[in-house]
Amino acid sequence: MSLFELSSSVIFGQLLVGLINGSFYALLSLGLAVIFGMLRVINFAHGAQYMLGAFVAWLVLRYAGIGYFPSLVIAPLVVGLAGSFIERKFLARVYALNHLYGLLLTLGIALICEGAMQYKYGSAGLPYSTPPVLSGAIDIGFMIVPIYRGWVVVASLVICIATWFLVERTKFGSYLRASTESPVLVQAFGVNVPRLMTLTYALGAGLAALAGVMAAPVYQVSPLMGQNIIIVVFAVVVVGGMGSIAGAIITGYGLGILEGLSKVVYPEASNIVVFALMALVLLLRPSGIFGRDEGLAGAAAGVDTQDSGYVLSPRMTRYLGMAGLLVLVLVPYIIYPTFAMKVLCFALFACAVNLLLGFTGLLSFGHAAFFGGASYITAYSLKVLGLTPEIGLLVGTLGAAALGLLFGFLAIRRQGIYFAMVTLALAQMFYFFCLQTPFTGGEDGLQAVPRGKLFGWIDLAETTTLYYFAAIVFVLGYISIRRIVHSPFGNILKAIRENERRAISLGYRTERYKLAVFVISAAIAGLAGGLKAIIFQFATLNDVTWQMSGEPILMTLLGGIGTLFGPVVGAILILSVENYLADSGFPVSVVMGLLFVLIVMVFRRGAVGELLVYAKRWRGWLDQRGAGRMLQRQQGLSVPPDPVS
Amino acid sequence: MTHDPLLRVENLEAWYGESKILHGVSIDVPRGETVALLGRNGAGKSTTLKAVMGIIRQRSGSIVLGGAPIESIPLHHVMRRGLGYVPEERGIFASLTVAENLVLPPRIAKSDVTLQDIYKLFPNLAERGSSLGTTLSGGEQQMLAIARMLLTGVNCLLLDEPTEGLAPVIVRRIGEVLRFLKTKGMTVLLVEQNFSFAQKVADRFFVMEHGKIIDKFSAADLSDRIPKLSNVLGL
């Protein structure tokens, strides 16, 4: 009997924790859904806006003595105003582009905000005390409830219902709903749609800030408080479906409670349960519990790829290839080999991401799972199982491929930005798995991994030998990607990228091609990760974080999406910047965020992409000049050009 | 032509991406009259309406409404100047109720047509006010799309194929509505493929082909033009 009483109080306690978390999930997914409905942008900055809300409350209390209740108004206003500026100056300029750019742009903004706040205030949480009126606890018969927690649940419920009412029952809401269907038509009917979009984004950002203020006394105020919650909220949004406001609210509370209850039953799973449910929903009802089936709607305009069919001559390709190999051979005599090897790992990693993003049009935000996962497997094989490095690398690659098969099987059920969110959530689930399983060494990771002897007789302990081993692995990976891109299979991938619907109507089962390329990409990312474990002799949690998934995306963007060599250039540039910044103490994530914003706004072709445009113009000019001479030389030979980008 | 057209379109050109669709279209719509724009599929009729309205932004030429140029103002100001658009696909919003659809566009002036008039003209709209917009039949949706613009107080309507895909009895109802509007002084630019419908309601006709106006005449000259028209329109 007493056992039952104990467990019931535990259950109610966790139920309340779940309700609190659910309140924040609901408020945040509500804002995301409102913004997405109107702007078609997945607001990655939502977590940062939540964090900024909490910080505004903390700052006005500290420097102006303004307390909790005024902050509930001030913080949403400040963050909403900042949001409307961001919408006007940045987001409004990428609406016509693929929706992925909106995601990447807001990711950049999030990185800037969080990096800057971390630089200023550190990572440790700052305390924010509960307002006196709401302190204490009340006994409601079967349990004792802290008043503030009760207040959070009630207040967030009221805000959710008010927002629902605003969207579903008011004139303003009818504008929003109509614009979700056809913004152009609504504007033609005399409604100022651009202003409506600004207001909507400000409203969403304001809701996030409001949630942040309410969260300040519950959790602590910290620059990274928004980062972890936003990924859970993405999973919530995938589960509920973006279709309805009510759906976002119900799913938010529901998953919060589910998470709370799982702490009673099986605490280890509580971090994972939301993501696991997401996987289940994707299997059974891909459009989400409350979502309408949008079919391929998410896969609208293509990414701004530079794979424009521009081809270098076969001779040029041979020259460039040989020059590249020569550089690879000479590098250890010119620069620090460890840095060169790091570049090779990340270049291969970025090439794997580009195979998906640039040549198939799929933005995977979960490739850290394959990179870091393979890194663990290879490290484990070498250290614990005592395998030779080439076998360890193979096992790591195969492990990443298997994981890729699992992720891909779930993720290809959704298109466009949903695909990105699903891969992100799955990778986050994997992160929590790695955090808890004994195999990875938890927080410590696997340290002091022996490099071993290649094929049992070439000792990799010597740096130059190691470098050439890494260079050979990189070249093999690069060549296989190049081969895939130029194969008939690669052409079908490009067809999917350009227009998936049309590829389907031509009779291709596009989901099989997408799954196949996803697995290949995961395997190559794994190869890169395994290589990294051998080179640096450790595997840690850092390699499976979501930030690690962002790195190769940024490298690909910077180098040029859909160019074969672009990711390599991107990796060199990004790692050089990181290397340089490491000594200066300037926050790296701010620079990365700025780069994301800059690239999306003005530099979508990337470095190699820009070069190709010039090369194309130059050749066009040469062709014009040489046209006469060419006629004289007519050989009647038609060599199919070997496309190289 | 009268000296005071309410809507004057001059040398309008429009593009979809690289391809040029309109090659210098000029149309005058006199105040209070109904002007029909005839032509086959793909002649550029709907594109003309969209370019006049500003839904297609890639365009050049001059569009003057009530004496003021409107070609460089933002899209949402065009309607506020008095130009009401009834699109071909009707533009009824599925997530809005019939009543919400009806009052969605802002009122810009006191309308000669009241909600009572609307409900008298279209009794079904009153009965189904709380059901979602796209649950209406095609004919009811067309009525709703027209009624929605009448309530705003615009003085010129751009009607894109209002009879398309509708039963003859509904087409007759729409004809009655257009004649009622004429008594209220409404100016109408009507795009139609259904010639027998257009000839009953229009005062003037413009004929389009390949993105150009190839003929224009008034209702009085209609009978002379029938042979030539049957050739162009494939009657």
PDB file of N, CA and C in Angstrom, chain A residues 120-197:
ATOM      1  N   LYS A 120      29.688  36.630 -24.117  1.00  0.00           N
ATOM      2  CA  LYS A 120      29.495  37.682 -23.117  1.00  0.00           C
ATOM      3  C   LYS A 120      29.220  37.111 -21.735  1.00  0.00           C
ATOM      4  N   TYR A 121      28.348  36.058 -21.675  1.00  0.00           N
ATOM      5  CA  TYR A 121      27.867  35.616 -20.367  1.00  0.00           C
ATOM      6  C   TYR A 121      28.319  34.220 -19.969  1.00  0.00           C
ATOM      7  N   GLY A 122      29.095  33.544 -20.822  1.00  0.00           N
ATOM      8  CA  GLY A 122      29.557  32.206 -20.468  1.00  0.00           C
ATOM      9  C   GLY A 122      28.456  31.168 -20.608  1.00  0.00           C
ATOM     10  N   SER A 123      28.826  29.918 -20.419  1.00  0.00           N
ATOM     11  CA  SER A 123      27.856  28.848 -20.643  1.00  0.00           C
ATOM     12  C   SER A 123      27.069  28.497 -19.396  1.00  0.00           C
ATOM     13  N   ALA A 124      27.594  28.893 -18.252  1.00  0.00           N
ATOM     14  CA  ALA A 124      26.920  28.528 -17.008  1.00  0.00           C
ATOM     15  C   ALA A 124      25.593  29.265 -16.911  1.00  0.00           C
ATOM     16  N   GLY A 125      24.625  28.626 -16.266  1.00  0.00           N
ATOM     17  CA  GLY A 125      23.308  29.240 -16.132  1.00  0.00           C
ATOM     18  C   GLY A 125      23.334  30.382 -15.136  1.00  0.00           C
ATOM     19  N   LEU A 126      22.528  31.419 -15.418  1.00  0.00           N
ATOM     20  CA  LEU A 126      22.389  32.523 -14.484  1.00  0.00           C
ATOM     21  C   LEU A 126      21.049  32.346 -13.777  1.00  0.00           C
ATOM     22  N   PRO A 127      21.065  32.475 -12.440  1.00  0.00           N
ATOM     23  CA  PRO A 127      19.812  32.239 -11.726  1.00  0.00           C
ATOM     24  C   PRO A 127      18.816  33.392 -11.917  1.00  0.00           C
ATOM     25  N   TYR A 128      17.538  33.050 -11.983  1.00  0.00           N
ATOM     26  CA  TYR A 128      16.482  34.057 -12.040  1.00  0.00           C
ATOM     27  C   TYR A 128      15.444  33.601 -11.026  1.00  0.00           C
ATOM     28  N   SER A 129      15.245  34.406  -9.987  1.00  0.00           N
ATOM     29  CA  SER A 129      14.413  33.886  -8.905  1.00  0.00           C
ATOM     30  C   SER A 129      12.928  34.040  -9.227  1.00  0.00           C
ATOM     31  N   THR A 130      12.180  33.139  -8.654  1.00  0.00           N
ATOM     32  CA  THR A 130      10.728  33.145  -8.824  1.00  0.00           C
ATOM     33  C   THR A 130      10.150  34.397  -8.177  1.00  0.00           C
ATOM     34  N   PRO A 131       9.229  35.078  -8.850  1.00  0.00           N
ATOM     35  CA  PRO A 131       8.618  36.260  -8.222  1.00  0.00           C
ATOM     36  C   PRO A 131       7.920  35.860  -6.928  1.00  0.00           C
ATOM     37  N   PRO A 132       8.036  36.708  -5.886  1.00  0.00           N
ATOM     38  CA  PRO A 132       7.518  36.354  -4.548  1.00  0.00           C
ATOM     39  C   PRO A 132       6.054  35.924  -4.563  1.00  0.00           C
ATOM     40  N   VAL A 133       5.239  36.612  -5.382  1.00  0.00           N
ATOM     41  CA  VAL A 133       3.805  36.296  -5.399  1.00  0.00           C
ATOM     42  C   VAL A 133       3.577  34.833  -5.770  1.00  0.00           C
ATOM     43  N   LEU A 134       4.463  34.312  -6.637  1.00  0.00           N
ATOM     44  CA  LEU A 134       4.251  32.965  -7.162  1.00  0.00           C
ATOM     45  C   LEU A 134       5.143  31.943  -6.456  1.00  0.00           C
ATOM     46  N   SER A 135       5.798  32.360  -5.357  1.00  0.00           N
ATOM     47  CA  SER A 135       6.635  31.408  -4.637  1.00  0.00           C
ATOM     48  C   SER A 135       5.769  30.557  -3.719  1.00  0.00           C
ATOM     49  N   GLY A 136       6.389  29.515  -3.203  1.00  0.00           N
ATOM     50  CA  GLY A 136       5.669  28.642  -2.296  1.00  0.00           C
ATOM     51  C   GLY A 136       4.968  27.528  -3.029  1.00  0.00           C
ATOM     52  N   ALA A 137       4.193  26.779  -2.246  1.00  0.00           N
ATOM     53  CA  ALA A 137       3.532  25.628  -2.836  1.00  0.00           C
ATOM     54  C   ALA A 137       2.151  25.491  -2.238  1.00  0.00           C
ATOM     55  N   ILE A 138       1.276  24.845  -2.960  1.00  0.00           N
ATOM     56  CA  ILE A 138      -0.039  24.543  -2.391  1.00  0.00           C
ATOM     57  C   ILE A 138      -0.306  23.048  -2.468  1.00  0.00           C
ATOM     58  N   ASP A 139      -1.077  22.595  -1.484  1.00  0.00           N
ATOM     59  CA  ASP A 139      -1.450  21.183  -1.441  1.00  0.00           C
ATOM     60  C   ASP A 139      -2.788  21.034  -2.147  1.00  0.00           C
ATOM     61  N   ILE A 140      -2.810  20.277  -3.246  1.00  0.00           N
ATOM     62  CA  ILE A 140      -4.094  20.120  -3.935  1.00  0.00           C
ATOM     63  C   ILE A 140      -4.653  18.726  -3.687  1.00  0.00           C
ATOM     64  N   GLY A 141      -4.414  18.219  -2.475  1.00  0.00           N
ATOM     65  CA  GLY A 141      -5.025  16.945  -2.092  1.00  0.00           C
ATOM     66  C   GLY A 141      -4.096  15.784  -2.325  1.00  0.00           C
ATOM     67  N   PHE A 142      -3.905  15.409  -3.570  1.00  0.00           N
ATOM     68  CA  PHE A 142      -3.093  14.217  -3.823  1.00  0.00           C
ATOM     69  C   PHE A 142      -1.620  14.554  -4.015  1.00  0.00           C
ATOM     70  N   MET A 143      -1.283  15.825  -4.142  1.00  0.00           N
ATOM     71  CA  MET A 143       0.136  16.176  -4.266  1.00  0.00           C
ATOM     72  C   MET A 143       0.342  17.649  -3.930  1.00  0.00           C
ATOM     73  N   ILE A 144       1.617  17.991  -3.741  1.00  0.00           N
ATOM     74  CA  ILE A 144       1.949  19.379  -3.429  1.00  0.00           C
ATOM     75  C   ILE A 144       2.523  20.033  -4.688  1.00  0.00           C
ATOM     76  N   VAL A 145       1.935  21.130  -5.086  1.00  0.00           N
ATOM     77  CA  VAL A 145       2.349  21.764  -6.340  1.00  0.00           C
ATOM     78  C   VAL A 145       3.015  23.098  -6.042  1.00  0.00           C
ATOM     79  N   PRO A 146       4.254  23.293  -6.485  1.00  0.00           N
ATOM     80  CA  PRO A 146       4.848  24.629  -6.385  1.00  0.00           C
ATOM     81  C   PRO A 146       4.003  25.606  -7.194  1.00  0.00           C
ATOM     82  N   ILE A 147       3.698  26.763  -6.613  1.00  0.00           N
ATOM     83  CA  ILE A 147       2.763  27.682  -7.270  1.00  0.00           C
ATOM     84  C   ILE A 147       3.279  28.115  -8.635  1.00  0.00           C
ATOM     85  N   TYR A 148       4.602  28.356  -8.696  1.00  0.00           N
ATOM     86  CA  TYR A 148       5.101  28.855  -9.975  1.00  0.00           C
ATOM     87  C   TYR A 148       4.869  27.855 -11.100  1.00  0.00           C
ATOM     88  N   ARG A 149       5.037  26.580 -10.800  1.00  0.00           N
ATOM     89  CA  ARG A 149       4.853  25.556 -11.839  1.00  0.00           C
ATOM     90  C   ARG A 149       3.390  25.510 -12.286  1.00  0.00           C
ATOM     91  N   GLY A 150       2.511  25.599 -11.289  1.00  0.00           N
ATOM     92  CA  GLY A 150       1.085  25.646 -11.640  1.00  0.00           C
ATOM     93  C   GLY A 150       0.793  26.846 -12.528  1.00  0.00           C
ATOM     94  N   TRP A 151       1.416  27.977 -12.182  1.00  0.00           N
ATOM     95  CA  TRP A 151       1.220  29.201 -12.952  1.00  0.00           C
ATOM     96  C   TRP A 151       1.688  29.014 -14.403  1.00  0.00           C
ATOM     97  N   VAL A 152       2.846  28.371 -14.572  1.00  0.00           N
ATOM     98  CA  VAL A 152       3.372  28.151 -15.927  1.00  0.00           C
ATOM     99  C   VAL A 152       2.381  27.333 -16.752  1.00  0.00           C
ATOM    100  N   VAL A 153       1.855  26.272 -16.137  1.00  0.00           N
ATOM    101  CA  VAL A 153       0.930  25.410 -16.879  1.00  0.00           C
ATOM    102  C   VAL A 153      -0.321  26.190 -17.275  1.00  0.00           C
ATOM    103  N   VAL A 154      -0.887  26.903 -16.309  1.00  0.00           N
ATOM    104  CA  VAL A 154      -2.130  27.626 -16.592  1.00  0.00           C
ATOM    105  C   VAL A 154      -1.889  28.758 -17.594  1.00  0.00           C
ATOM    106  N   ALA A 155      -0.819  29.546 -17.346  1.00  0.00           N
ATOM    107  CA  ALA A 155      -0.568  30.699 -18.215  1.00  0.00           C
ATOM    108  C   ALA A 155      -0.282  30.259 -19.651  1.00  0.00           C
ATOM    109  N   SER A 156       0.496  29.195 -19.804  1.00  0.00           N
ATOM    110  CA  SER A 156       0.816  28.782 -21.170  1.00  0.00           C
ATOM    111  C   SER A 156      -0.427  28.244 -21.865  1.00  0.00           C
ATOM    112  N   LEU A 157      -1.278  27.585 -21.097  1.00  0.00           N
ATOM    113  CA  LEU A 157      -2.522  27.091 -21.686  1.00  0.00           C
ATOM    114  C   LEU A 157      -3.370  28.258 -22.178  1.00  0.00           C
ATOM    115  N   VAL A 158      -3.435  29.311 -21.346  1.00  0.00           N
ATOM    116  CA  VAL A 158      -4.210  30.494 -21.743  1.00  0.00           C
ATOM    117  C   VAL A 158      -3.624  31.119 -23.006  1.00  0.00           C
ATOM    118  N   ILE A 159      -2.283  31.222 -23.046  1.00  0.00           N
ATOM    119  CA  ILE A 159      -1.647  31.827 -24.227  1.00  0.00           C
ATOM    120  C   ILE A 159      -1.904  30.978 -25.470  1.00  0.00           C
ATOM    121  N   CYS A 160      -1.803  29.667 -25.304  1.00  0.00           N
ATOM    122  CA  CYS A 160      -2.053  28.776 -26.447  1.00  0.00           C
ATOM    123  C   CYS A 160      -3.474  28.950 -26.971  1.00  0.00           C
ATOM    124  N   ILE A 161      -4.421  28.965 -26.043  1.00  0.00           N
ATOM    125  CA  ILE A 161      -5.821  29.085 -26.477  1.00  0.00           C
ATOM    126  C   ILE A 161      -6.055  30.448 -27.127  1.00  0.00           C
ATOM    127  N   ALA A 162      -5.443  31.486 -26.562  1.00  0.00           N
ATOM    128  CA  ALA A 162      -5.604  32.826 -27.144  1.00  0.00           C
ATOM    129  C   ALA A 162      -5.030  32.868 -28.563  1.00  0.00           C
ATOM    130  N   THR A 163      -3.865  32.237 -28.747  1.00  0.00           N
ATOM    131  CA  THR A 163      -3.274  32.226 -30.084  1.00  0.00           C
ATOM    132  C   THR A 163      -4.144  31.434 -31.053  1.00  0.00           C
ATOM    133  N   TRP A 164      -4.647  30.306 -30.572  1.00  0.00           N
ATOM    134  CA  TRP A 164      -5.550  29.511 -31.398  1.00  0.00           C
ATOM    135  C   TRP A 164      -6.738  30.363 -31.826  1.00  0.00           C
ATOM    136  N   PHE A 165      -7.304  31.095 -30.850  1.00  0.00           N
ATOM    137  CA  PHE A 165      -8.456  31.937 -31.155  1.00  0.00           C
ATOM    138  C   PHE A 165      -8.081  33.003 -32.189  1.00  0.00           C
ATOM    139  N   LEU A 166      -6.926  33.604 -31.990  1.00  0.00           N
ATOM    140  CA  LEU A 166      -6.475  34.655 -32.917  1.00  0.00           C
ATOM    141  C   LEU A 166      -6.391  34.119 -34.345  1.00  0.00           C
ATOM    142  N   VAL A 167      -5.848  32.930 -34.488  1.00  0.00           N
ATOM    143  CA  VAL A 167      -5.642  32.396 -35.836  1.00  0.00           C
ATOM    144  C   VAL A 167      -6.924  31.827 -36.429  1.00  0.00           C
ATOM    145  N   GLU A 168      -7.704  31.148 -35.604  1.00  0.00           N
ATOM    146  CA  GLU A 168      -8.855  30.424 -36.163  1.00  0.00           C
ATOM    147  C   GLU A 168     -10.146  31.229 -36.160  1.00  0.00           C
ATOM    148  N   ARG A 169     -10.220  32.290 -35.373  1.00  0.00           N
ATOM    149  CA  ARG A 169     -11.525  32.913 -35.206  1.00  0.00           C
ATOM    150  C   ARG A 169     -11.560  34.423 -35.490  1.00  0.00           C
ATOM    151  N   THR A 170     -10.434  35.034 -35.781  1.00  0.00           N
ATOM    152  CA  THR A 170     -10.489  36.484 -35.973  1.00  0.00           C
ATOM    153  C   THR A 170     -10.222  36.842 -37.436  1.00  0.00           C
ATOM    154  N   LYS A 171     -10.458  38.110 -37.730  1.00  0.00           N
ATOM    155  CA  LYS A 171     -10.206  38.620 -39.073  1.00  0.00           C
ATOM    156  C   LYS A 171      -8.719  38.480 -39.435  1.00  0.00           C
ATOM    157  N   PHE A 172      -7.866  38.890 -38.488  1.00  0.00           N
ATOM    158  CA  PHE A 172      -6.420  38.747 -38.696  1.00  0.00           C
ATOM    159  C   PHE A 172      -6.082  37.292 -39.019  1.00  0.00           C
ATOM    160  N   GLY A 173      -6.713  36.384 -38.269  1.00  0.00           N
ATOM    161  CA  GLY A 173      -6.477  34.964 -38.492  1.00  0.00           C
ATOM    162  C   GLY A 173      -6.944  34.523 -39.871  1.00  0.00           C
ATOM    163  N   SER A 174      -8.066  35.107 -40.340  1.00  0.00           N
ATOM    164  CA  SER A 174      -8.543  34.697 -41.667  1.00  0.00           C
ATOM    165  C   SER A 174      -7.552  35.152 -42.740  1.00  0.00           C
ATOM    166  N   TYR A 175      -6.919  36.304 -42.525  1.00  0.00           N
ATOM    167  CA  TYR A 175      -5.842  36.720 -43.451  1.00  0.00           C
ATOM    168  C   TYR A 175      -4.710  35.702 -43.430  1.00  0.00           C
ATOM    169  N   LEU A 176      -4.329  35.295 -42.219  1.00  0.00           N
ATOM    170  CA  LEU A 176      -3.228  34.335 -42.091  1.00  0.00           C
ATOM    171  C   LEU A 176      -3.551  33.038 -42.797  1.00  0.00           C
ATOM    172  N   ARG A 177      -4.741  32.509 -42.525  1.00  0.00           N
ATOM    173  CA  ARG A 177      -5.095  31.213 -43.107  1.00  0.00           C
ATOM    174  C   ARG A 177      -5.175  31.316 -44.625  1.00  0.00           C
ATOM    175  N   ALA A 178      -5.787  32.407 -45.115  1.00  0.00           N
ATOM    176  CA  ALA A 178      -5.899  32.566 -46.567  1.00  0.00           C
ATOM    177  C   ALA A 178      -4.508  32.701 -47.187  1.00  0.00           C
ATOM    178  N   SER A 179      -3.618  33.449 -46.529  1.00  0.00           N
ATOM    179  CA  SER A 179      -2.275  33.635 -47.081  1.00  0.00           C
ATOM    180  C   SER A 179      -1.491  32.338 -47.093  1.00  0.00           C
ATOM    181  N   THR A 180      -1.776  31.464 -46.138  1.00  0.00           N
ATOM    182  CA  THR A 180      -1.124  30.161 -46.140  1.00  0.00           C
ATOM    183  C   THR A 180      -1.439  29.435 -47.440  1.00  0.00           C
ATOM    184  N   GLU A 181      -2.686  29.625 -47.933  1.00  0.00           N
ATOM    185  CA  GLU A 181      -3.068  28.950 -49.174  1.00  0.00           C
ATOM    186  C   GLU A 181      -2.514  29.670 -50.395  1.00  0.00           C
ATOM    187  N   SER A 182      -2.673  30.985 -50.468  1.00  0.00           N
ATOM    188  CA  SER A 182      -2.191  31.712 -51.636  1.00  0.00           C
ATOM    189  C   SER A 182      -1.902  33.168 -51.289  1.00  0.00           C
ATOM    190  N   PRO A 183      -0.648  33.455 -50.931  1.00  0.00           N
ATOM    191  CA  PRO A 183      -0.309  34.828 -50.548  1.00  0.00           C
ATOM    192  C   PRO A 183      -0.558  35.843 -51.669  1.00  0.00           C
ATOM    193  N   VAL A 184      -0.296  35.446 -52.902  1.00  0.00           N
ATOM    194  CA  VAL A 184      -0.449  36.395 -54.008  1.00  0.00           C
ATOM    195  C   VAL A 184      -1.898  36.830 -54.158  1.00  0.00           C
ATOM    196  N   LEU A 185      -2.781  35.849 -54.086  1.00  0.00           N
ATOM    197  CA  LEU A 185      -4.194  36.163 -54.259  1.00  0.00           C
ATOM    198  C   LEU A 185      -4.695  37.061 -53.135  1.00  0.00           C
ATOM    199  N   VAL A 186      -4.268  36.755 -51.910  1.00  0.00           N
ATOM    200  CA  VAL A 186      -4.699  37.569 -50.775  1.00  0.00           C
ATOM    201  C   VAL A 186      -4.217  39.003 -50.961  1.00  0.00           C
ATOM    202  N   GLN A 187      -3.010  39.143 -51.489  1.00  0.00           N
ATOM    203  CA  GLN A 187      -2.497  40.497 -51.723  1.00  0.00           C
ATOM    204  C   GLN A 187      -3.289  41.182 -52.833  1.00  0.00           C
ATOM    205  N   ALA A 188      -3.650  40.404 -53.865  1.00  0.00           N
ATOM    206  CA  ALA A 188      -4.458  40.980 -54.946  1.00  0.00           C
ATOM    207  C   ALA A 188      -5.831  41.401 -54.435  1.00  0.00           C
ATOM    208  N   PHE A 189      -6.287  40.781 -53.339  1.00  0.00           N
ATOM    209  CA  PHE A 189      -7.567  41.168 -52.755  1.00  0.00           C
ATOM    210  C   PHE A 189      -7.414  42.352 -51.819  1.00  0.00           C
ATOM    211  N   GLY A 190      -6.243  42.983 -51.813  1.00  0.00           N
ATOM    212  CA  GLY A 190      -6.098  44.246 -51.103  1.00  0.00           C
ATOM    213  C   GLY A 190      -5.471  44.158 -49.731  1.00  0.00           C
ATOM    214  N   VAL A 191      -5.000  42.981 -49.333  1.00  0.00           N
ATOM    215  CA  VAL A 191      -4.400  42.837 -48.013  1.00  0.00           C
ATOM    216  C   VAL A 191      -2.889  43.030 -48.139  1.00  0.00           C
ATOM    217  N   ASN A 192      -2.326  43.779 -47.209  1.00  0.00           N
ATOM    218  CA  ASN A 192      -0.892  44.049 -47.242  1.00  0.00           C
ATOM    219  C   ASN A 192      -0.140  42.826 -46.728  1.00  0.00           C
ATOM    220  N   VAL A 193       0.093  41.863 -47.630  1.00  0.00           N
ATOM    221  CA  VAL A 193       0.678  40.588 -47.223  1.00  0.00           C
ATOM    222  C   VAL A 193       2.112  40.725 -46.713  1.00  0.00           C
ATOM    223  N   PRO A 194       2.961  41.548 -47.345  1.00  0.00           N
ATOM    224  CA  PRO A 194       4.319  41.678 -46.784  1.00  0.00           C
ATOM    225  C   PRO A 194       4.310  42.121 -45.320  1.00  0.00           C
ATOM    226  N   ARG A 195       3.424  43.058 -44.987  1.00  0.00           N
ATOM    227  CA  ARG A 195       3.378  43.498 -43.589  1.00  0.00           C
ATOM    228  C   ARG A 195       2.847  42.377 -42.691  1.00  0.00           C
ATOM    229  N   LEU A 196       1.883  41.633 -43.241  1.00  0.00           N
ATOM    230  CA  LEU A 196       1.321  40.502 -42.509  1.00  0.00           C
ATOM    231  C   LEU A 196       2.417  39.487 -42.163  1.00  0.00           C
ATOM    232  N   MET A 197       3.327  39.278 -43.125  1.00  0.00           N
ATOM    233  CA  MET A 197       4.413  38.326 -42.886  1.00  0.00           C
ATOM    234  C   MET A 197       5.336  38.831 -41.789  1.00  0.00           C
TER     235      MET A 197
END
